[in-house]
Structures are given as C-alpha cells and as structure tokens.
C-alpha cells in the first residue's frame, strides 16, 4: 500500500517554423499531426498557441505548446515583454503540456510572458523512449535543460507541478556542480523557479505514512485512485483527487479523458526514484524560488508543502479554495495571480 501510493503523480498564428533561440523548431501541420497522434483524445489549441516539437540529442521529439507574450503598440509594453523571462512549464504524472495551455498560458502570455509548456517523453504527444518507464529524474531534467539551452535566448523561470516540481528540484540541484566544468551548459541558469503542489524533496514517503496513520480512508482512496488508476473511470474519485468539489462535472470528464491518454508509460520507476531521494540540497537563497500549495490539495498535504519551503529556506504560500490541479481547477486564477505578482517582483 505504501509503495503504491507513490505513483501520484487550433489554429496556429505562428509560421510553420520560427526561431526561438539558437536554432529553429518546426510546427507540424495539423493534418500531419492528426495522422500520427499519440493521444486518441484531441486537445484543441487556443488562439495564439502553437504545437511544436523539440528534437532531443537522442533523436526523440518532445512536444512543446508555445504561446508568445502579447505585445501592445505602446513602446513601454514592448520593452516590458523584452525584459520578462520566458516561462517553461513542466507537468506531473498523468498530465502533459495541454494542462497548462487551458488557462495559464493565455493568462501569462496576456501579461507579456513568452510561455512554453513541455510534454515529458512518453507523455502527451512526445515520443516514447525505449524501456518500460518514461525516464528518471536525471533524464527528464536533462531533456528540459536541453530545450532551454538550445531554444531560449535568456534564462527562464521554470514552473513545475506535482512530480514536475520534483524534476525541477533536481534541475536546480545540478545548475552548479563543481564536478563538471561544463555543467552550466548542461543545466543552464534560471531566472527563478516555481514549485506548484510539488512532491517534496524527500519524495512522497512522508505523505504516505502520514496518510496511513492519520487518514487511512484517504490513504486507501488516493492509492486506489492513482496506483490502480481508478480516477480514469470514476468521476467522483477523479474530482476528489484533482479538483475542487465545485468543479463542474463536464469539465472533470473532459480532463479525465485527457489525463487517461496523457501517460502511455509511468513517468518513473518508483523504487529507483525513491532510492535516489532526497534531491541534493542547494545553498539558501541561491535561486529565486516560489513554493506554492493548495489548501484543498488531496495529494500533497500542508506538512509536505512546509517540508519543501524549509528545504529551500522560503516561506510557502498556500492558496485557499484550490485543489491539487491548481492550473485546471475552477479557481485556477487564484494561483495564477500569486505567481504573476511574484514574477513582477522578479523584474523589479
């Protein structure tokens, strides 16, 4: 039981190819994409969004949904966008790039931020690696680093949700590593990072034992929901696991179908993952960091949020009235507003 619970988790306005850094990435025509779709449930991109593919050194392609920051005619607005760091979003288990494209990419692009949402290998429309799992903390973080190094002109802010937050924590720990002189190229510098309902640095073991002893019914539910993938067929369980009680059923059903199709293979081998944790510590205040949680999170509890904040020497923020899937929940704007305020503080 304890081990099982750890499995937690359009019309393009861009030309078909565009430069986003040191080289070009190419948007696949929709007709071609439909013929080679990996997800059987179609996610329609919103206006201003484009689906592109970043080729990794392995030759595998990683899906990226792009939405550039809106620029007005006012020269001050144009300058502000040029000063804003790009935002790179990393999803968690049973999700893919689409989960950010629904609300947060339009929201942050409207505020002048270039946005890039990545689907990790084996997830969404990205290619599948060889083997039975999608990768490790090292390979997933390395894929994110390769995209940043080869495609972005300036240090971005990395935003990660759930297990995506753990991937970012591994990235942060490897930005500066004296063992490798070229580590800066392997893990480019960041303007900052946001950990959203993130798995703590030690993994989910603490969450597991707290749930087992203090909330045995909740422990059973979350294990049944995630490890047994029951959330894929049960509307009430999917809502309780990821969303607020006020979330409309038709939206839960839509996201449930997308989540079912998003993860063709497990994101990690959980036994190997646990053996590699906790992530290495970093000097306090070595990176601008926001630790953000949800008050109604069914998966990551308050102690888990506090653990992450303490580990990085920052005071975490818990958003009231929001569930684990903060970026998709009916109150998604609450978390987005907190992040935007923090981002604006970076620029000042």
Short mmCIF file of N, CA and C in Angstrom, two decimals, residues 83-205:
data_model
loop_
_atom_site.label_atom_id
_atom_site.label_comp_id
_atom_site.label_asym_id
_atom_site.label_seq_id
_atom_site.Cartn_x
_atom_site.Cartn_y
_atom_site.Cartn_z
N UNK A 83 11.94 42.41 -21.30
CA UNK A 83 12.60 42.22 -20.01
C UNK A 83 12.07 41.00 -19.26
N UNK A 84 10.87 40.57 -19.59
CA UNK A 84 10.28 39.43 -18.89
C UNK A 84 11.02 38.14 -19.23
N UNK A 85 11.30 37.29 -18.24
CA UNK A 85 11.90 35.99 -18.56
C UNK A 85 10.87 35.09 -19.21
N UNK A 86 11.29 34.21 -20.11
CA UNK A 86 10.36 33.22 -20.64
C UNK A 86 9.94 32.26 -19.52
N UNK A 87 8.77 31.68 -19.66
CA UNK A 87 8.25 30.73 -18.67
C UNK A 87 8.21 29.34 -19.30
N UNK A 88 8.77 28.36 -18.61
CA UNK A 88 8.77 26.97 -19.08
C UNK A 88 8.02 26.12 -18.05
N UNK A 89 6.96 25.46 -18.49
CA UNK A 89 6.06 24.71 -17.61
C UNK A 89 6.31 23.21 -17.74
N UNK A 90 6.40 22.52 -16.59
CA UNK A 90 6.64 21.07 -16.57
C UNK A 90 5.52 20.40 -15.78
N UNK A 91 4.83 19.48 -16.40
CA UNK A 91 3.67 18.80 -15.79
C UNK A 91 4.10 17.65 -14.89
N UNK A 92 3.13 17.08 -14.18
CA UNK A 92 3.37 15.91 -13.35
C UNK A 92 2.76 14.65 -13.96
N UNK A 93 2.62 13.59 -13.16
CA UNK A 93 2.08 12.32 -13.64
C UNK A 93 0.65 12.47 -14.17
N UNK A 94 0.35 11.71 -15.21
CA UNK A 94 -0.97 11.65 -15.84
C UNK A 94 -1.38 12.97 -16.50
N UNK A 95 -0.43 13.84 -16.74
CA UNK A 95 -0.70 15.11 -17.40
C UNK A 95 0.29 15.29 -18.55
N UNK A 96 0.12 16.35 -19.29
CA UNK A 96 1.04 16.70 -20.38
C UNK A 96 0.94 18.20 -20.61
N UNK A 97 1.55 18.68 -21.68
CA UNK A 97 1.62 20.13 -21.93
C UNK A 97 0.24 20.79 -21.97
N UNK A 98 -0.77 20.04 -22.38
CA UNK A 98 -2.11 20.61 -22.52
C UNK A 98 -2.65 21.19 -21.22
N UNK A 99 -2.22 20.64 -20.06
CA UNK A 99 -2.81 21.08 -18.79
C UNK A 99 -2.48 22.54 -18.50
N UNK A 100 -1.38 23.05 -19.06
CA UNK A 100 -1.02 24.46 -18.88
C UNK A 100 -1.68 25.35 -19.95
N UNK A 101 -1.96 24.74 -21.11
CA UNK A 101 -2.49 25.51 -22.24
C UNK A 101 -3.92 25.95 -22.02
N UNK A 102 -4.63 25.26 -21.13
CA UNK A 102 -6.05 25.54 -20.92
C UNK A 102 -6.29 26.94 -20.36
N UNK A 103 -5.59 27.31 -19.31
CA UNK A 103 -5.82 28.60 -18.64
C UNK A 103 -4.54 29.44 -18.48
N UNK A 104 -3.48 28.80 -18.01
CA UNK A 104 -2.32 29.58 -17.58
C UNK A 104 -1.49 30.14 -18.73
N UNK A 105 -1.37 29.44 -19.83
CA UNK A 105 -0.62 30.00 -20.96
C UNK A 105 -1.31 31.27 -21.49
N UNK A 106 -2.64 31.26 -21.70
CA UNK A 106 -3.29 32.52 -22.12
C UNK A 106 -3.14 33.62 -21.07
N UNK A 107 -3.23 33.25 -19.79
CA UNK A 107 -3.15 34.25 -18.72
C UNK A 107 -1.78 34.93 -18.69
N UNK A 108 -0.71 34.13 -18.69
CA UNK A 108 0.63 34.72 -18.57
C UNK A 108 1.09 35.37 -19.88
N UNK A 109 0.67 34.85 -21.00
CA UNK A 109 1.04 35.50 -22.27
C UNK A 109 0.36 36.86 -22.38
N UNK A 110 -0.86 36.97 -21.85
CA UNK A 110 -1.57 38.26 -21.86
C UNK A 110 -0.84 39.30 -21.01
N UNK A 111 0.00 38.82 -20.08
CA UNK A 111 0.79 39.73 -19.24
C UNK A 111 2.19 39.96 -19.80
N UNK A 112 2.43 39.50 -21.02
CA UNK A 112 3.69 39.78 -21.69
C UNK A 112 4.78 38.74 -21.51
N UNK A 113 4.42 37.53 -21.12
CA UNK A 113 5.42 36.48 -20.92
C UNK A 113 5.33 35.44 -22.05
N UNK A 114 6.47 35.14 -22.66
CA UNK A 114 6.53 34.03 -23.61
C UNK A 114 6.43 32.72 -22.83
N UNK A 115 5.54 31.83 -23.25
CA UNK A 115 5.25 30.62 -22.49
C UNK A 115 5.53 29.37 -23.31
N UNK A 116 6.14 28.38 -22.65
CA UNK A 116 6.47 27.11 -23.30
C UNK A 116 6.07 25.97 -22.34
N UNK A 117 5.11 25.15 -22.74
CA UNK A 117 4.69 24.02 -21.93
C UNK A 117 5.20 22.74 -22.57
N UNK A 118 5.95 21.96 -21.80
CA UNK A 118 6.62 20.76 -22.30
C UNK A 118 5.83 19.51 -21.93
N UNK A 119 5.80 18.54 -22.84
CA UNK A 119 5.35 17.19 -22.50
C UNK A 119 6.60 16.31 -22.37
N UNK A 120 6.84 15.77 -21.18
CA UNK A 120 7.98 14.89 -20.98
C UNK A 120 7.83 13.64 -21.86
N UNK A 121 8.94 12.97 -22.14
CA UNK A 121 8.88 11.80 -23.00
C UNK A 121 7.91 10.76 -22.47
N UNK A 122 7.23 10.11 -23.40
CA UNK A 122 6.24 9.10 -23.02
C UNK A 122 4.92 9.67 -22.56
N UNK A 123 4.78 10.99 -22.66
CA UNK A 123 3.57 11.68 -22.20
C UNK A 123 3.06 12.58 -23.33
N UNK A 124 1.75 12.80 -23.35
CA UNK A 124 1.17 13.70 -24.35
C UNK A 124 1.51 13.26 -25.76
N UNK A 125 1.96 14.22 -26.58
CA UNK A 125 2.32 13.93 -27.97
C UNK A 125 3.83 13.71 -28.15
N UNK A 126 4.59 13.64 -27.05
CA UNK A 126 6.02 13.39 -27.14
C UNK A 126 6.28 11.93 -27.51
N UNK A 127 7.47 11.67 -28.03
CA UNK A 127 7.85 10.31 -28.40
C UNK A 127 8.05 9.45 -27.16
N UNK A 128 7.98 8.14 -27.37
CA UNK A 128 8.19 7.17 -26.29
C UNK A 128 9.64 6.70 -26.31
N UNK A 129 10.33 6.75 -25.17
CA UNK A 129 11.68 6.20 -25.11
C UNK A 129 11.62 4.67 -25.03
N UNK A 130 12.76 4.03 -25.24
CA UNK A 130 12.83 2.58 -25.09
C UNK A 130 12.71 2.24 -23.60
N UNK A 131 12.17 1.08 -23.30
CA UNK A 131 12.04 0.67 -21.90
C UNK A 131 10.60 0.72 -21.43
N UNK A 132 10.42 0.43 -20.16
CA UNK A 132 9.07 0.33 -19.60
C UNK A 132 8.61 1.58 -18.88
N UNK A 133 9.53 2.54 -18.63
CA UNK A 133 9.17 3.81 -17.98
C UNK A 133 9.68 4.97 -18.82
N UNK A 134 9.10 6.13 -18.58
CA UNK A 134 9.42 7.30 -19.40
C UNK A 134 10.82 7.84 -19.16
N UNK A 135 11.34 7.67 -17.93
CA UNK A 135 12.68 8.19 -17.66
C UNK A 135 12.97 8.24 -16.18
N UNK A 136 13.99 9.00 -15.82
CA UNK A 136 14.41 9.21 -14.44
C UNK A 136 14.41 10.70 -14.16
N UNK A 137 14.64 11.06 -12.90
CA UNK A 137 14.79 12.49 -12.60
C UNK A 137 15.88 13.09 -13.48
N UNK A 138 16.98 12.36 -13.64
CA UNK A 138 18.11 12.87 -14.41
C UNK A 138 17.75 13.05 -15.88
N UNK A 139 17.11 12.05 -16.49
CA UNK A 139 16.81 12.16 -17.92
C UNK A 139 15.74 13.21 -18.19
N UNK A 140 14.70 13.27 -17.35
CA UNK A 140 13.65 14.28 -17.56
C UNK A 140 14.22 15.69 -17.38
N UNK A 141 15.00 15.90 -16.31
CA UNK A 141 15.60 17.22 -16.10
C UNK A 141 16.57 17.55 -17.23
N UNK A 142 17.30 16.55 -17.72
CA UNK A 142 18.22 16.77 -18.82
C UNK A 142 17.50 17.17 -20.10
N UNK A 143 16.33 16.59 -20.34
CA UNK A 143 15.54 16.95 -21.52
C UNK A 143 15.05 18.40 -21.43
N UNK A 144 14.61 18.79 -20.24
CA UNK A 144 14.19 20.18 -20.02
C UNK A 144 15.38 21.12 -20.24
N UNK A 145 16.54 20.74 -19.70
CA UNK A 145 17.74 21.56 -19.84
C UNK A 145 18.16 21.69 -21.30
N UNK A 146 18.03 20.61 -22.07
CA UNK A 146 18.40 20.66 -23.49
C UNK A 146 17.52 21.63 -24.24
N UNK A 147 16.22 21.61 -23.94
CA UNK A 147 15.31 22.55 -24.58
C UNK A 147 15.70 23.99 -24.25
N UNK A 148 15.97 24.26 -22.98
CA UNK A 148 16.33 25.62 -22.57
C UNK A 148 17.64 26.06 -23.22
N UNK A 149 18.63 25.17 -23.21
CA UNK A 149 19.95 25.51 -23.75
C UNK A 149 19.90 25.81 -25.25
N UNK A 150 19.11 25.04 -25.97
CA UNK A 150 19.13 25.16 -27.43
C UNK A 150 18.07 26.07 -28.01
N UNK A 151 17.03 26.38 -27.22
CA UNK A 151 15.90 27.11 -27.79
C UNK A 151 15.66 28.50 -27.21
N UNK A 152 16.12 28.78 -26.01
CA UNK A 152 15.78 30.05 -25.36
C UNK A 152 16.99 30.97 -25.32
N UNK A 153 16.73 32.25 -25.50
CA UNK A 153 17.81 33.23 -25.55
C UNK A 153 18.20 33.76 -24.17
N UNK A 154 17.31 33.64 -23.20
CA UNK A 154 17.59 34.20 -21.88
C UNK A 154 17.13 33.21 -20.81
N UNK A 155 17.69 33.30 -19.60
CA UNK A 155 17.31 32.37 -18.53
C UNK A 155 15.81 32.43 -18.24
N UNK A 156 15.16 31.28 -18.20
CA UNK A 156 13.71 31.27 -17.96
C UNK A 156 13.38 31.08 -16.49
N UNK A 157 12.10 31.18 -16.20
CA UNK A 157 11.55 30.72 -14.93
C UNK A 157 10.94 29.35 -15.20
N UNK A 158 11.35 28.35 -14.44
CA UNK A 158 10.78 27.00 -14.55
C UNK A 158 9.62 26.86 -13.58
N UNK A 159 8.49 26.35 -14.05
CA UNK A 159 7.33 26.12 -13.20
C UNK A 159 6.95 24.65 -13.30
N UNK A 160 6.92 23.95 -12.16
CA UNK A 160 6.63 22.53 -12.17
C UNK A 160 5.52 22.15 -11.22
N UNK A 161 4.67 21.25 -11.65
CA UNK A 161 3.52 20.80 -10.86
C UNK A 161 3.72 19.36 -10.42
N UNK A 162 3.47 19.07 -9.13
CA UNK A 162 3.49 17.72 -8.60
C UNK A 162 4.85 17.05 -8.85
N UNK A 163 4.89 15.94 -9.60
CA UNK A 163 6.17 15.30 -9.90
C UNK A 163 7.02 16.17 -10.82
N UNK A 164 6.39 17.06 -11.59
CA UNK A 164 7.15 18.02 -12.39
C UNK A 164 7.95 18.95 -11.51
N UNK A 165 7.43 19.24 -10.30
CA UNK A 165 8.16 20.04 -9.34
C UNK A 165 9.41 19.33 -8.85
N UNK A 166 9.33 18.00 -8.72
CA UNK A 166 10.50 17.23 -8.30
C UNK A 166 11.56 17.23 -9.40
N UNK A 167 11.13 17.17 -10.66
CA UNK A 167 12.07 17.27 -11.79
C UNK A 167 12.81 18.59 -11.74
N UNK A 168 12.09 19.66 -11.45
CA UNK A 168 12.71 20.99 -11.37
C UNK A 168 13.67 21.06 -10.18
N UNK A 169 13.32 20.44 -9.07
CA UNK A 169 14.23 20.43 -7.92
C UNK A 169 15.55 19.75 -8.27
N UNK A 170 15.48 18.68 -9.05
CA UNK A 170 16.71 18.01 -9.48
C UNK A 170 17.51 18.94 -10.40
N UNK A 171 16.81 19.64 -11.28
CA UNK A 171 17.45 20.61 -12.17
C UNK A 171 18.19 21.65 -11.36
N UNK A 172 17.51 22.24 -10.36
CA UNK A 172 18.11 23.29 -9.54
C UNK A 172 19.37 22.80 -8.85
N UNK A 173 19.33 21.56 -8.36
CA UNK A 173 20.48 21.00 -7.64
C UNK A 173 21.69 20.80 -8.54
N UNK A 174 21.46 20.77 -9.85
CA UNK A 174 22.55 20.50 -10.78
C UNK A 174 22.97 21.71 -11.61
N UNK A 175 22.39 22.87 -11.33
CA UNK A 175 22.81 24.07 -12.07
C UNK A 175 24.28 24.34 -11.84
N UNK A 176 24.71 24.23 -10.59
CA UNK A 176 26.12 24.44 -10.26
C UNK A 176 26.65 23.18 -9.60
N UNK A 177 27.55 22.53 -10.28
CA UNK A 177 28.15 21.30 -9.77
C UNK A 177 29.63 21.33 -10.13
N UNK A 178 30.47 21.47 -9.11
CA UNK A 178 31.90 21.65 -9.35
C UNK A 178 32.57 20.44 -10.00
N UNK A 179 31.85 19.31 -10.05
CA UNK A 179 32.46 18.13 -10.66
C UNK A 179 32.55 18.26 -12.17
N UNK A 180 31.72 19.12 -12.73
CA UNK A 180 31.69 19.25 -14.19
C UNK A 180 31.88 20.71 -14.58
N UNK A 181 32.93 20.97 -15.33
CA UNK A 181 33.21 22.34 -15.72
C UNK A 181 32.18 22.87 -16.69
N UNK A 182 31.57 21.97 -17.45
CA UNK A 182 30.59 22.42 -18.45
C UNK A 182 29.16 22.25 -17.95
N UNK A 183 28.96 22.14 -16.63
CA UNK A 183 27.62 21.92 -16.08
C UNK A 183 26.67 23.05 -16.43
N UNK A 184 27.20 24.27 -16.57
CA UNK A 184 26.33 25.40 -16.90
C UNK A 184 25.67 25.19 -18.25
N UNK A 185 26.38 24.53 -19.18
CA UNK A 185 25.79 24.24 -20.47
C UNK A 185 24.77 23.12 -20.35
N UNK A 186 25.06 22.13 -19.49
CA UNK A 186 24.13 21.02 -19.32
C UNK A 186 22.86 21.47 -18.63
N UNK A 187 23.00 22.32 -17.61
CA UNK A 187 21.85 22.84 -16.88
C UNK A 187 21.96 24.37 -16.86
N UNK A 188 21.42 25.03 -17.90
CA UNK A 188 21.52 26.49 -17.99
C UNK A 188 20.93 27.18 -16.76
N UNK A 189 21.44 28.36 -16.49
CA UNK A 189 20.96 29.15 -15.35
C UNK A 189 19.49 29.51 -15.53
N UNK A 190 18.84 29.73 -14.40
CA UNK A 190 17.43 30.10 -14.38
C UNK A 190 17.24 31.49 -13.80
N UNK A 191 16.16 32.15 -14.23
CA UNK A 191 15.78 33.41 -13.61
C UNK A 191 15.03 33.16 -12.31
N UNK A 192 14.51 31.95 -12.15
CA UNK A 192 13.77 31.59 -10.95
C UNK A 192 13.02 30.29 -11.18
N UNK A 193 12.32 29.82 -10.15
CA UNK A 193 11.55 28.59 -10.26
C UNK A 193 10.32 28.67 -9.37
N UNK A 194 9.25 28.01 -9.81
CA UNK A 194 8.01 27.94 -9.04
C UNK A 194 7.63 26.48 -8.88
N UNK A 195 7.49 26.04 -7.64
CA UNK A 195 7.10 24.67 -7.33
C UNK A 195 5.63 24.68 -6.92
N UNK A 196 4.78 24.04 -7.71
CA UNK A 196 3.33 24.12 -7.55
C UNK A 196 2.79 22.77 -7.09
N UNK A 197 2.26 22.72 -5.86
CA UNK A 197 1.76 21.46 -5.31
C UNK A 197 2.77 20.35 -5.55
N UNK A 198 4.03 20.68 -5.29
CA UNK A 198 5.14 19.80 -5.67
C UNK A 198 5.34 18.65 -4.70
N UNK A 199 5.78 17.52 -5.23
CA UNK A 199 6.27 16.44 -4.39
C UNK A 199 7.47 16.98 -3.62
N UNK A 200 7.55 16.75 -2.30
CA UNK A 200 8.65 17.29 -1.50
C UNK A 200 10.00 16.71 -1.92
N UNK A 201 11.10 17.34 -1.50
CA UNK A 201 12.45 16.88 -1.87
C UNK A 201 12.74 15.44 -1.47
N UNK A 202 12.10 14.95 -0.41
CA UNK A 202 12.33 13.58 0.04
C UNK A 202 11.41 12.59 -0.65
N UNK A 203 10.55 13.07 -1.55
CA UNK A 203 9.59 12.20 -2.20
C UNK A 203 8.28 12.14 -1.44
N UNK A 204 7.49 11.11 -1.72
CA UNK A 204 6.15 11.02 -1.13
C UNK A 204 6.08 10.12 0.10
N UNK A 205 7.23 9.62 0.55
CA UNK A 205 7.21 8.68 1.68
C UNK A 205 6.56 9.28 2.92
#
